[in-house]
Structures are given as C-alpha cells and as structure tokens.
N, CA, C and O of each residue as an XYZ file, in Angstrom:
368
protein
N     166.493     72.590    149.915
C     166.529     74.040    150.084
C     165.477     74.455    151.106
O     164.557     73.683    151.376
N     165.577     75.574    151.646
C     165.001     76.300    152.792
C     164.327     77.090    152.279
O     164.912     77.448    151.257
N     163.113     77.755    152.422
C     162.449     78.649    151.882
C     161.923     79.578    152.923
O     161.521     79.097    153.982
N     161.898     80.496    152.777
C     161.458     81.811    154.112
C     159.515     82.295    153.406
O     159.010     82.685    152.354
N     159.147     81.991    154.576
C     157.406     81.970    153.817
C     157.063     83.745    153.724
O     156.044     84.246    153.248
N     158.207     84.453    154.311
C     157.871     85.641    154.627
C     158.312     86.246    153.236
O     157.430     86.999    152.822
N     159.590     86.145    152.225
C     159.943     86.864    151.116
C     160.721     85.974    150.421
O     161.398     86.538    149.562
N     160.916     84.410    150.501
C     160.483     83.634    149.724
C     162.059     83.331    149.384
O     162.322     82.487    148.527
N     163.142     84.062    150.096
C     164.384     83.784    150.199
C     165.076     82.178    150.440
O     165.018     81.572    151.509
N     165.534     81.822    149.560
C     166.384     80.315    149.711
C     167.515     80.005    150.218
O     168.153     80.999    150.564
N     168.064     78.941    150.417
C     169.000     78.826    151.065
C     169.312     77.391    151.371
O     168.507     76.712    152.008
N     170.441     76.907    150.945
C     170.571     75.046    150.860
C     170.518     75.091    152.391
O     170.787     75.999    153.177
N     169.981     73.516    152.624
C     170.128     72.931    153.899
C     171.650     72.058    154.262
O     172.248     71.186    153.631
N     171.936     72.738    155.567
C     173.102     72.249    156.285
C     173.002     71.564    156.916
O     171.994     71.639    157.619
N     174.048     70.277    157.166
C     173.402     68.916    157.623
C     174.364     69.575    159.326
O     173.865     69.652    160.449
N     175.884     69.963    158.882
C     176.086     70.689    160.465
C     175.371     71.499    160.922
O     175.021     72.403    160.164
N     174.808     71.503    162.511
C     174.658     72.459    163.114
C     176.151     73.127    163.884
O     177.205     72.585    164.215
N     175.611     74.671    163.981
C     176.302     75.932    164.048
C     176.231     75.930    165.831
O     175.199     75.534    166.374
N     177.260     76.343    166.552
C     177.315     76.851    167.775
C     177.441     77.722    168.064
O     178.593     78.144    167.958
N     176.258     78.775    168.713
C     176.096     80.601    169.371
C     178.134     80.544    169.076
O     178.175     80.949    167.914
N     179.103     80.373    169.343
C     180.565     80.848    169.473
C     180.676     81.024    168.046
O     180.655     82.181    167.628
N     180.819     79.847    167.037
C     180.965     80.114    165.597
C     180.179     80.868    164.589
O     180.508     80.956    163.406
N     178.972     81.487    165.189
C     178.233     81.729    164.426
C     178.766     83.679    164.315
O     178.950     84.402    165.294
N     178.913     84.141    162.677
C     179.350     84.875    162.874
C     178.215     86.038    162.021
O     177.835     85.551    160.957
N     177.657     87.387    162.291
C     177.140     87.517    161.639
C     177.002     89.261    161.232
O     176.434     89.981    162.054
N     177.459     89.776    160.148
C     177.592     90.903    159.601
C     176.596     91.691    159.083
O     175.473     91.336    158.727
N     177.109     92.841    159.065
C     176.357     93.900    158.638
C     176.245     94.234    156.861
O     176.732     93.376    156.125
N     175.637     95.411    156.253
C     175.845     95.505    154.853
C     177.551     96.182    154.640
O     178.022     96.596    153.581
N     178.054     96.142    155.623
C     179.646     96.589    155.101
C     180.557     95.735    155.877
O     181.664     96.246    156.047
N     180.372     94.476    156.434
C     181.067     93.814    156.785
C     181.699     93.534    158.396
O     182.451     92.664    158.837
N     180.952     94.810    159.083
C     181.214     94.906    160.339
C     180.818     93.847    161.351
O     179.622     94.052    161.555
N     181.173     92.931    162.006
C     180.898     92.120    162.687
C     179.696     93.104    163.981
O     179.958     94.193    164.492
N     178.274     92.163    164.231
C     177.458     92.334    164.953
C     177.074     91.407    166.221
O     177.053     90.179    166.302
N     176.789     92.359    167.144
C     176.985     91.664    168.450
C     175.548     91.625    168.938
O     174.753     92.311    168.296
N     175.026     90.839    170.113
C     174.015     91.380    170.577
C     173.823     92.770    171.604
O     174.630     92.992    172.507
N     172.970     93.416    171.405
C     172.834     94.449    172.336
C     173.387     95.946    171.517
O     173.370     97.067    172.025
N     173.903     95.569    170.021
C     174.342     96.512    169.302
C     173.054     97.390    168.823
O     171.858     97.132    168.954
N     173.732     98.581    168.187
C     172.775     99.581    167.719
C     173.101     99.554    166.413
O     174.207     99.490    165.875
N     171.759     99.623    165.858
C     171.913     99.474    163.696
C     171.259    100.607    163.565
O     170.738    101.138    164.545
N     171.184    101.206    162.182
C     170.661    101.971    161.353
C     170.493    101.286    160.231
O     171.393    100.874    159.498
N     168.666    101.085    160.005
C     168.256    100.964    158.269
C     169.169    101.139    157.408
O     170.202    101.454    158.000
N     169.357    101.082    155.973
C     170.089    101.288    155.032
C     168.708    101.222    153.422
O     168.881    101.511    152.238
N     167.990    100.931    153.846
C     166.760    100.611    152.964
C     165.715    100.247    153.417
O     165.605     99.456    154.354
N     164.102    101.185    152.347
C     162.987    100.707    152.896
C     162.762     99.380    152.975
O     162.992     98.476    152.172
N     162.213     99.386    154.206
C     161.559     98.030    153.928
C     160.087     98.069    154.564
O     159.806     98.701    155.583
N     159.314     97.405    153.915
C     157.886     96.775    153.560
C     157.865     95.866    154.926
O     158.518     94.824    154.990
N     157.020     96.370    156.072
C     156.276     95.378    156.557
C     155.332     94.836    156.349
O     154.287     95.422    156.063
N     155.503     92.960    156.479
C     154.371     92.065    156.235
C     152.840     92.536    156.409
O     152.615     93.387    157.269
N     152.134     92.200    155.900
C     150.812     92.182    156.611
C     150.281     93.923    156.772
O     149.165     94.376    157.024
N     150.944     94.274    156.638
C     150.222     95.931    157.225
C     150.643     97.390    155.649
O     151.119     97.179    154.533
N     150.306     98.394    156.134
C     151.319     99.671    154.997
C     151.757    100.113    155.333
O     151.769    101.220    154.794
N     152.836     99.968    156.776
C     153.866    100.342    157.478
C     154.749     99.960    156.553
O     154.631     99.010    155.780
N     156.129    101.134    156.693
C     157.395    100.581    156.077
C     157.886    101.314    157.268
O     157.334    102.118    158.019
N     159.662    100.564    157.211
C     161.100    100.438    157.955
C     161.617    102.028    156.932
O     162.021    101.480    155.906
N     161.729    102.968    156.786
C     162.528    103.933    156.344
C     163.966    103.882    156.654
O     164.341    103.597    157.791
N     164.979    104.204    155.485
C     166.183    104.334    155.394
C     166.289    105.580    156.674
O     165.651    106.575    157.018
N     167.892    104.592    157.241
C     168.406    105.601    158.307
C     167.032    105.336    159.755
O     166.735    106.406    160.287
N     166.434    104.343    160.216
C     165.723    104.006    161.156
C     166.833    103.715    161.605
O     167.734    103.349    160.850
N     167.057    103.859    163.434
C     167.799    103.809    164.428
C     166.865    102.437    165.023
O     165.671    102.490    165.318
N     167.780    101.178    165.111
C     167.515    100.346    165.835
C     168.221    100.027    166.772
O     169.353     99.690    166.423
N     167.932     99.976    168.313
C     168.937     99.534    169.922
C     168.556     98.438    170.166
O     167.476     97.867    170.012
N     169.724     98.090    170.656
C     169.645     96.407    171.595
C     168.935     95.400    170.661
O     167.898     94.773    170.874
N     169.879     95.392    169.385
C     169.755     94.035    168.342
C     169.677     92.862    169.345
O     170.302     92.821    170.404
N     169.020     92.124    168.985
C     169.288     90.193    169.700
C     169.437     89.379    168.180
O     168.845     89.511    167.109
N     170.454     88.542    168.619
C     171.025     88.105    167.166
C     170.563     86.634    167.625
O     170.884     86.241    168.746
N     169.817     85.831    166.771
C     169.213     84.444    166.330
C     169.785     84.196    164.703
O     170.138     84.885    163.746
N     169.604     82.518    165.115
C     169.812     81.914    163.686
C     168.486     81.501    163.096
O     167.455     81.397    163.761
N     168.578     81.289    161.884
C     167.810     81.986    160.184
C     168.147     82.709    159.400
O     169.149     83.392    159.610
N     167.589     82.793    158.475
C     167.701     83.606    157.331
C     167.040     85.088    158.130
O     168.098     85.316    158.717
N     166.343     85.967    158.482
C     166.286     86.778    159.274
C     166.691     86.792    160.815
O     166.043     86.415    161.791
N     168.161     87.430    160.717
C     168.633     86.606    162.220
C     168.881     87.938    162.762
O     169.950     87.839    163.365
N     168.427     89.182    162.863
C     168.491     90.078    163.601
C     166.696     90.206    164.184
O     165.735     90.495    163.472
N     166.680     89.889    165.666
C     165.729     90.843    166.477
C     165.276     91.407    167.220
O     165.391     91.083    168.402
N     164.515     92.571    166.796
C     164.274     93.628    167.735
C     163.339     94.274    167.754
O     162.310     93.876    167.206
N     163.409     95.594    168.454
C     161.980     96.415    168.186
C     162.339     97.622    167.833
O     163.270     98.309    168.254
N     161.314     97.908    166.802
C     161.478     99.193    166.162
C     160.196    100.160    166.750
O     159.121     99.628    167.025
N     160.375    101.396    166.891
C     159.485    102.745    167.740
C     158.315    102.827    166.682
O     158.498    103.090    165.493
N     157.310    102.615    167.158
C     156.148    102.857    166.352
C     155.992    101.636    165.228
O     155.287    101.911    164.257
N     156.415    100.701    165.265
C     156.049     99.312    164.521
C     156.243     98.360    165.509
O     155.378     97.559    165.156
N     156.668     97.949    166.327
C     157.260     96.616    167.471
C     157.952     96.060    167.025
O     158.904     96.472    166.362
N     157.556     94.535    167.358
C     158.593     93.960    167.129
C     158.871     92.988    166.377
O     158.105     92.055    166.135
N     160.014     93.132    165.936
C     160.353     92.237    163.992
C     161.575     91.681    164.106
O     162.466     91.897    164.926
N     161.495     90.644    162.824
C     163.287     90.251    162.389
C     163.567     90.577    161.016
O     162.943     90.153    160.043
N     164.471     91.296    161.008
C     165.432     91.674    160.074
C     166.334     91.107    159.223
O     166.515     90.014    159.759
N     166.983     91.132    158.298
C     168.191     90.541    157.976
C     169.516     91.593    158.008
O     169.526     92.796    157.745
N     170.463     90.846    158.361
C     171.475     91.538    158.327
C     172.240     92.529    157.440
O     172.943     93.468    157.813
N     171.888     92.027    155.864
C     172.138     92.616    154.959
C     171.681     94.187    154.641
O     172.331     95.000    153.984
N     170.371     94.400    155.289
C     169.799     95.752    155.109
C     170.245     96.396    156.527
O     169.273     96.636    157.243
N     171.149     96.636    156.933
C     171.437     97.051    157.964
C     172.534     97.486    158.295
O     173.413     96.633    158.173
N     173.075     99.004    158.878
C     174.807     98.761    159.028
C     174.677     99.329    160.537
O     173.725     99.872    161.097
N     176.350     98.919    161.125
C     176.686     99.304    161.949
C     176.265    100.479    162.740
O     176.638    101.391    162.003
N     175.747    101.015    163.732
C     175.908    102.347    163.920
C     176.933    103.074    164.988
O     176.981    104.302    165.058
C-alpha cells in the first residue's frame, strides 16, 4: 500500500504503469477533467503547515493534471501553489 504523508490516504500499489492517454481523471460529479480547465472548491479544505483554508466555491484556472493520489495542480489567489484531489472539486 501507498501512503500520502500529507493526509495519510492509502491506496494499493500497481505493478502497471498508466500512460498520460489512459489516464482518466474526474471531478466530484463525474465530469471528465482536462488540463488547463477551470474548477470550483466544493469543500473546506485545511492547508498543511499554515491556518489558511481552501473555502467552498474557490475558483481555480488552468488545472495541470499529474499522477498521485493528489493529481490536480495549481495555484490558488492568495495561498500559491498546491495539489488537490480531484474528489473535492467540480467542474466549472
């Protein structure tokens, strides 16, 4: 298993590797996400290390999509720059 040192999230290890074409990766309602897309928060979230939080309904531009367990990143206005997971996040 995989462990994320940041919120401690698991995840079995895959002996295939994934290719940028197959890799497919959604939003909290299922919408397929691209790079260069625009999200909106859906829930606070707690940044690491500091007493900044992500507020519901934050406008995020020009997602860059990476593989991990936090595979959205970008920069958010007045915090910089972070990775996300897809799950707290929808389409905008």
């Amino acid at each position: 298993m995989f462990v994320c040192p940041e919120c401690a999230h698991e995840w079995p290890q895959e002996i295939e590797e994934s290719s940028d074409d197959s890799r497919v990766v959604r939003d909290s309602n299922g919408n397929v996400l691209a790079d260069g897309d625009s999200v909106s928060v859906i829930k606070d979230l707690k940044v690491k290390g500091s007493s900044l939080v992500v507020k519901v309904g934050t406008k995020v531009k020009n997602i860059r999509l990476v593989d991990g367990d936090h595979n959205i990143d970008c920069k958010i206005d007045g915090i910089g720059a972070m990775q996300l997971k897809s799950e707290f996040v929808k389409k905008a």
